[in-house]
Amino acid sequence: MKNASDYSKIIAGTMTWGKWGKKLSTNEMVLLMKHCMDLGITTFDHADIYGDYTTEADFGAAFQKSAIKREKVQFISKCGIQFKVASRENTVKHYDYNSRYIIWSVEQSLQKLRTEYLDLLLLHRPSPLMDPHEINEAILKLKQEGKIRQFGVSNFTPSQIKLLETTVKVEGNQVECSLTNNEVMDNGILDDCVINGRMAMAWSPLGTYFRKSSDQTKRIQRILNQLVPKYGATADQLLLAWVLRHPAKIFPVVGTVTPERIALAKAALEIHMELEDWFLLLEASIGNEVA
């Protein structure tokens, strides 16, 4: 049985490695993998849908070429979202958690990633039609066959997890969490991770700070301008340090493909943000004092 310590604290997100982003070549992916490995970033986050169902295969070809030993890395992937794309006969975007589909999807991911198992499988989004018995049937079979080591979810509420746990244990939850999008700190999702010992992962941990100019990001910028010299850190490092300060022991999924920014993300693990600085940033995010 794996536990959270088996994964690198910074997780390399692959969503923009392929068709949906930088369209890295095989050799560029190899170099980026090795750069991550040199930094001690050994966990790579995927989803079957990335690149319209192409990025896993692109990554897998690079992984095979890299000659990195499988036991040195951890692969996370997700399934369940059905897109309307040329490669699939879908008439509408939907979610599919039929037992047969989950098993088929995982087997597709294994084939594309050139691996015999996933360290962690996540259901990508909750569906109103989720049947916990169907899901348990698939997860039990996949675990028995050694095709997945752990099972979790992404973007699920505590009640949705509770539904699944009538049949199957949920070992992690990957959710949106950042200074600009911190609702999971108030709606019970991170509380659920702490209470039940689930691995908490944060996608988009930098939030909208670098992507959007708004009253919120301008307030945050004013505080970061004060804190950057105090901590001798960059703004993106402090945004990660803010997320890392939470007692859920969050694993940020960092999506950049820029080697320097990946190195800065790893170095952010050394920053311990002081309590009042954490609340100064929260106050800047919400626009007023905490209640």
JSON list of N, CA and C in Angstrom, two decimals, residues 56 105-118 142 146-148:
[
{"chain": "A", "resi": 56, "resn": "GLU", "atom": "N", "xyz": [-1.05, 11.50, -23.24]},
{"chain": "A", "resi": 56, "resn": "GLU", "atom": "CA", "xyz": [-0.50, 10.32, -22.57]},
{"chain": "A", "resi": 56, "resn": "GLU", "atom": "C", "xyz": [0.41, 9.55, -23.52]},
{"chain": "A", "resi": 105, "resn": "SER", "atom": "N", "xyz": [-10.67, 2.44, -19.99]},
{"chain": "A", "resi": 105, "resn": "SER", "atom": "CA", "xyz": [-9.94, 3.70, -19.99]},
{"chain": "A", "resi": 105, "resn": "SER", "atom": "C", "xyz": [-8.57, 3.54, -19.33]},
{"chain": "A", "resi": 106, "resn": "VAL", "atom": "N", "xyz": [-8.53, 2.85, -18.20]},
{"chain": "A", "resi": 106, "resn": "VAL", "atom": "CA", "xyz": [-7.25, 2.62, -17.52]},
{"chain": "A", "resi": 106, "resn": "VAL", "atom": "C", "xyz": [-6.32, 1.81, -18.41]},
{"chain": "A", "resi": 107, "resn": "GLU", "atom": "N", "xyz": [-6.84, 0.79, -19.05]},
{"chain": "A", "resi": 107, "resn": "GLU", "atom": "CA", "xyz": [-6.00, -0.03, -19.92]},
{"chain": "A", "resi": 107, "resn": "GLU", "atom": "C", "xyz": [-5.46, 0.79, -21.09]},
{"chain": "A", "resi": 108, "resn": "GLN", "atom": "N", "xyz": [-6.26, 1.74, -21.60]},
{"chain": "A", "resi": 108, "resn": "GLN", "atom": "CA", "xyz": [-5.78, 2.65, -22.63]},
{"chain": "A", "resi": 108, "resn": "GLN", "atom": "C", "xyz": [-4.65, 3.52, -22.10]},
{"chain": "A", "resi": 109, "resn": "SER", "atom": "N", "xyz": [-4.82, 4.05, -20.89]},
{"chain": "A", "resi": 109, "resn": "SER", "atom": "CA", "xyz": [-3.78, 4.90, -20.30]},
{"chain": "A", "resi": 109, "resn": "SER", "atom": "C", "xyz": [-2.48, 4.11, -20.09]},
{"chain": "A", "resi": 110, "resn": "LEU", "atom": "N", "xyz": [-2.59, 2.88, -19.64]},
{"chain": "A", "resi": 110, "resn": "LEU", "atom": "CA", "xyz": [-1.39, 2.06, -19.43]},
{"chain": "A", "resi": 110, "resn": "LEU", "atom": "C", "xyz": [-0.65, 1.83, -20.75]},
{"chain": "A", "resi": 111, "resn": "GLN", "atom": "N", "xyz": [-1.42, 1.53, -21.78]},
{"chain": "A", "resi": 111, "resn": "GLN", "atom": "CA", "xyz": [-0.81, 1.29, -23.09]},
{"chain": "A", "resi": 111, "resn": "GLN", "atom": "C", "xyz": [-0.12, 2.55, -23.59]},
{"chain": "A", "resi": 112, "resn": "LYS", "atom": "N", "xyz": [-0.77, 3.69, -23.45]},
{"chain": "A", "resi": 112, "resn": "LYS", "atom": "CA", "xyz": [-0.21, 4.94, -23.96]},
{"chain": "A", "resi": 112, "resn": "LYS", "atom": "C", "xyz": [1.01, 5.38, -23.16]},
{"chain": "A", "resi": 113, "resn": "LEU", "atom": "N", "xyz": [0.95, 5.21, -21.85]},
{"chain": "A", "resi": 113, "resn": "LEU", "atom": "CA", "xyz": [2.05, 5.65, -20.98]},
{"chain": "A", "resi": 113, "resn": "LEU", "atom": "C", "xyz": [3.22, 4.66, -20.94]},
{"chain": "A", "resi": 114, "resn": "ARG", "atom": "N", "xyz": [3.04, 3.53, -21.60]},
{"chain": "A", "resi": 114, "resn": "ARG", "atom": "CA", "xyz": [4.08, 2.48, -21.64]},
{"chain": "A", "resi": 114, "resn": "ARG", "atom": "C", "xyz": [4.42, 2.00, -20.23]},
{"chain": "A", "resi": 115, "resn": "THR", "atom": "N", "xyz": [3.40, 1.69, -19.48]},
{"chain": "A", "resi": 115, "resn": "THR", "atom": "CA", "xyz": [3.59, 1.24, -18.10]},
{"chain": "A", "resi": 115, "resn": "THR", "atom": "C", "xyz": [2.61, 0.12, -17.80]},
{"chain": "A", "resi": 116, "resn": "GLU", "atom": "N", "xyz": [2.91, -0.66, -16.77]},
{"chain": "A", "resi": 116, "resn": "GLU", "atom": "CA", "xyz": [2.04, -1.77, -16.39]},
{"chain": "A", "resi": 116, "resn": "GLU", "atom": "C", "xyz": [1.05, -1.38, -15.32]},
{"chain": "A", "resi": 117, "resn": "TYR", "atom": "N", "xyz": [1.25, -0.20, -14.70]},
{"chain": "A", "resi": 117, "resn": "TYR", "atom": "CA", "xyz": [0.34, 0.21, -13.63]},
{"chain": "A", "resi": 117, "resn": "TYR", "atom": "C", "xyz": [0.35, 1.72, -13.46]},
{"chain": "A", "resi": 118, "resn": "LEU", "atom": "N", "xyz": [-0.73, 2.23, -12.89]},
{"chain": "A", "resi": 118, "resn": "LEU", "atom": "CA", "xyz": [-0.80, 3.61, -12.42]},
{"chain": "A", "resi": 118, "resn": "LEU", "atom": "C", "xyz": [-0.61, 3.60, -10.92]},
{"chain": "A", "resi": 142, "resn": "LEU", "atom": "N", "xyz": [-9.23, -3.69, -11.05]},
{"chain": "A", "resi": 142, "resn": "LEU", "atom": "CA", "xyz": [-7.97, -3.06, -11.45]},
{"chain": "A", "resi": 142, "resn": "LEU", "atom": "C", "xyz": [-6.88, -3.24, -10.38]},
{"chain": "A", "resi": 146, "resn": "GLY", "atom": "N", "xyz": [-3.32, -5.55, -10.44]},
{"chain": "A", "resi": 146, "resn": "GLY", "atom": "CA", "xyz": [-2.10, -4.77, -10.33]},
{"chain": "A", "resi": 146, "resn": "GLY", "atom": "C", "xyz": [-2.00, -3.61, -11.30]},
{"chain": "A", "resi": 147, "resn": "LYS", "atom": "N", "xyz": [-3.13, -3.21, -11.87]},
{"chain": "A", "resi": 147, "resn": "LYS", "atom": "CA", "xyz": [-3.10, -2.13, -12.86]},
{"chain": "A", "resi": 147, "resn": "LYS", "atom": "C", "xyz": [-3.18, -0.75, -12.24]},
{"chain": "A", "resi": 148, "resn": "ILE", "atom": "N", "xyz": [-3.68, -0.66, -11.02]},
{"chain": "A", "resi": 148, "resn": "ILE", "atom": "CA", "xyz": [-3.62, 0.59, -10.26]},
{"chain": "A", "resi": 148, "resn": "ILE", "atom": "C", "xyz": [-3.20, 0.25, -8.83]}
]
